Coordinates of N, CA, C and O in Angstrom, one line a residue:
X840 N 7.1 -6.5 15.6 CA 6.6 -7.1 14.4 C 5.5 -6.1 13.8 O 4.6 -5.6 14.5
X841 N 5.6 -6.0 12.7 CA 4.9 -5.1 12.0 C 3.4 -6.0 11.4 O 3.2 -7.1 10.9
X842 N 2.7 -5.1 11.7 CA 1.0 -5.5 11.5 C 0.9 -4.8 9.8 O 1.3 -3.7 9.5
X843 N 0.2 -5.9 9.0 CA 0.3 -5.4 8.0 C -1.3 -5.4 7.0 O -1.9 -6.5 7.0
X844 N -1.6 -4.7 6.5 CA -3.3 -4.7 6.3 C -3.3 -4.6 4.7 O -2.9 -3.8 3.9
X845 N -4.2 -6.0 4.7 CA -4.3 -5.8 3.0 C -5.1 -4.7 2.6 O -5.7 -3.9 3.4
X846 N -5.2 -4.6 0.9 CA -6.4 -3.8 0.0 C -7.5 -4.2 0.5 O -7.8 -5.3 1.0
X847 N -8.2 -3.1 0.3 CA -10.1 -4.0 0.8 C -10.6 -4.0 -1.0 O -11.6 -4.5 -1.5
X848 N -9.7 -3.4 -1.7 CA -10.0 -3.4 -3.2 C -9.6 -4.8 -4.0 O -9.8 -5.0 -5.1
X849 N -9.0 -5.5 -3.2 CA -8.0 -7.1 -3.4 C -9.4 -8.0 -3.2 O -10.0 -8.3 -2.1
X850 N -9.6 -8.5 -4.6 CA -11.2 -9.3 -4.7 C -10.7 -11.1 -4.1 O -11.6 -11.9 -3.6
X851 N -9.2 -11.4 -4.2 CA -9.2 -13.1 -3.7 C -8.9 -12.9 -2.3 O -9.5 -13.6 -1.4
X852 N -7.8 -11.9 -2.2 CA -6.7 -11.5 -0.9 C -5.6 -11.8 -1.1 O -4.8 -11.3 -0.4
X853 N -5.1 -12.7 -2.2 CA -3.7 -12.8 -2.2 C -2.9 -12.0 -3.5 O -1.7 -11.9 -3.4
X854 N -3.5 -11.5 -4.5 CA -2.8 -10.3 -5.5 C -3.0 -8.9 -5.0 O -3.7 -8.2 -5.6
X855 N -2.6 -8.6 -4.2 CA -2.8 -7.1 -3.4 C -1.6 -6.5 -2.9 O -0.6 -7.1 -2.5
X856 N -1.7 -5.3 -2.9 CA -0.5 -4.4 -2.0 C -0.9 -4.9 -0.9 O -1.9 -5.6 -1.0
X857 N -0.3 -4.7 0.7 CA -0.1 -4.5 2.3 C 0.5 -3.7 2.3 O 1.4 -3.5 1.5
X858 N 0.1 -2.7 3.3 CA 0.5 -1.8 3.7 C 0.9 -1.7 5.5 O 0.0 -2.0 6.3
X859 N 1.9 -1.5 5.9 CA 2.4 -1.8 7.2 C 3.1 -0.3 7.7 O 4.0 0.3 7.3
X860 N 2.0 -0.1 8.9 CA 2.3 1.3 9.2 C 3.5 1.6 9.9 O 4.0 1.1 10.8
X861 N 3.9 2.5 9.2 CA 5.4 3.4 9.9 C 6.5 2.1 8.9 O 7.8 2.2 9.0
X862 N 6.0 1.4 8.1 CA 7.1 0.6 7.5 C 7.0 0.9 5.9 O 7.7 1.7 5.4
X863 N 6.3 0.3 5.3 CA 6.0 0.8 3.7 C 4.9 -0.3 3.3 O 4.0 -0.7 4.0
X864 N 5.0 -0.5 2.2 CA 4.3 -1.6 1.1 C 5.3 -2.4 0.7 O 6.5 -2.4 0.8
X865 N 3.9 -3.6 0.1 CA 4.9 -5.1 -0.1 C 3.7 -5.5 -0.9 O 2.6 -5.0 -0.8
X866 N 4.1 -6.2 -1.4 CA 3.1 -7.6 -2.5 C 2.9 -8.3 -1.9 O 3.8 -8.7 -1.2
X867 N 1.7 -8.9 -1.7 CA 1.6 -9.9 -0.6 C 1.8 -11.4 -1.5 O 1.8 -12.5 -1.1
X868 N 2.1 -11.0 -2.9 CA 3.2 -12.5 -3.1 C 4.4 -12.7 -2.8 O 5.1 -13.7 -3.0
X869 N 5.0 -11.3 -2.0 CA 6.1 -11.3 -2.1 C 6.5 -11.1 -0.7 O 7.7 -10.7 -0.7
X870 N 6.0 -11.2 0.3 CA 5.7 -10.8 1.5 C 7.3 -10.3 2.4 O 7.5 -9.5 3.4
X871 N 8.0 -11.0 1.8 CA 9.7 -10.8 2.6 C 9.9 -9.7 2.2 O 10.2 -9.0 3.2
X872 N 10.0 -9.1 1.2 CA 10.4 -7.8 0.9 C 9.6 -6.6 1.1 O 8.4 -6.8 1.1
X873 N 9.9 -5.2 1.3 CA 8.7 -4.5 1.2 C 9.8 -3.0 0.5 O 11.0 -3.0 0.4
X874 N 9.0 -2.1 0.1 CA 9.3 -0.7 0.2 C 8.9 0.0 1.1 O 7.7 0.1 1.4
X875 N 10.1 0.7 1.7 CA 10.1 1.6 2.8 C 9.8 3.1 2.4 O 10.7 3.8 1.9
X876 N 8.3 3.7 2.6 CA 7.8 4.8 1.6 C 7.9 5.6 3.4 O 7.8 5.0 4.5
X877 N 8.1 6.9 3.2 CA 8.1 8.2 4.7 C 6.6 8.4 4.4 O 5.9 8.1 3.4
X878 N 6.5 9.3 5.8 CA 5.5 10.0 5.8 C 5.1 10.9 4.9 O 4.2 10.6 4.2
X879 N 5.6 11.7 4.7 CA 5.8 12.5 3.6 C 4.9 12.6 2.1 O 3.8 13.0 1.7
X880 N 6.2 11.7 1.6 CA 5.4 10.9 0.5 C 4.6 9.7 0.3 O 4.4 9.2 -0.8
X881 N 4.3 9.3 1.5 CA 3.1 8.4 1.3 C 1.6 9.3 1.8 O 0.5 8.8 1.7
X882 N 1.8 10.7 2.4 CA 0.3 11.6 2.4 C 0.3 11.7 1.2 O -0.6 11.1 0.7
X883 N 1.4 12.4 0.0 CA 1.4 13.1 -0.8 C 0.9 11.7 -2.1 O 0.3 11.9 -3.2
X884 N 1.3 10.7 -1.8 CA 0.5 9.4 -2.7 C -0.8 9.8 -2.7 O -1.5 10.0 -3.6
X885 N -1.2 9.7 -0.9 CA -2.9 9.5 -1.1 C -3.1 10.4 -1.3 O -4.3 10.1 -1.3
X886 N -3.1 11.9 -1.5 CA -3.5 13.0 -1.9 C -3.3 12.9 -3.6 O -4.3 13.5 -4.1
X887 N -2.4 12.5 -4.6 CA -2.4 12.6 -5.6 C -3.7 11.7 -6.1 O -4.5 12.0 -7.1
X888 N -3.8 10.5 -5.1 CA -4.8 8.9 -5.7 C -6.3 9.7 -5.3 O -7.4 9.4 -5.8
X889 N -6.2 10.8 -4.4 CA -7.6 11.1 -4.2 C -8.1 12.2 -4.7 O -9.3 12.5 -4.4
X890 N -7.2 12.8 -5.5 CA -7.2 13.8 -6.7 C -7.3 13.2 -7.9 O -7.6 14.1 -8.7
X891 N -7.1 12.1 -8.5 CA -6.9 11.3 -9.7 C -6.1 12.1 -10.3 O -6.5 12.7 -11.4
X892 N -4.9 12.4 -9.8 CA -3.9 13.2 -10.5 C -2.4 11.8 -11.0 O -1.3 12.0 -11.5
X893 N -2.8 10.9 -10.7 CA -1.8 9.8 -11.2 C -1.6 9.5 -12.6 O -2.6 9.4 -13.3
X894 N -0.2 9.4 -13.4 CA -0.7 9.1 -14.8 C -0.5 7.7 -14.8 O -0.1 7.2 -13.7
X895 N -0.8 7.1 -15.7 CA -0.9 5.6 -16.1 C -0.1 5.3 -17.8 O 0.0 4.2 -18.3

């Protein structure tokens, strides 16, 4: 079973990404489903998020 850890940026706890290591992200309204993101490109996420190189 996968251990899954909310945002600490998620102000109620229940509108937030989880993130579940070695598995991906999920909505924690949506908790059955998740995206399955690699190693890879989930460094290359937090390296873009910690660059503010993201567009919006």
């Amino acid at each position: 079973m996968t251990e899954w850890r909310k945002s600490t940026y998620s102000v109620n706890g229940t509108d937030c990404v989880e993130i579940g290591r070695g598995v991906g992200v999920r909505d924690s309204k949506a908790p059955a489903a998740h995206l399955a993101i690699g190693t890879t490109a989930w460094v290359a996420f937090l390296n873009a998020t910690k660059a503010d190189k993201l567009t919006r």
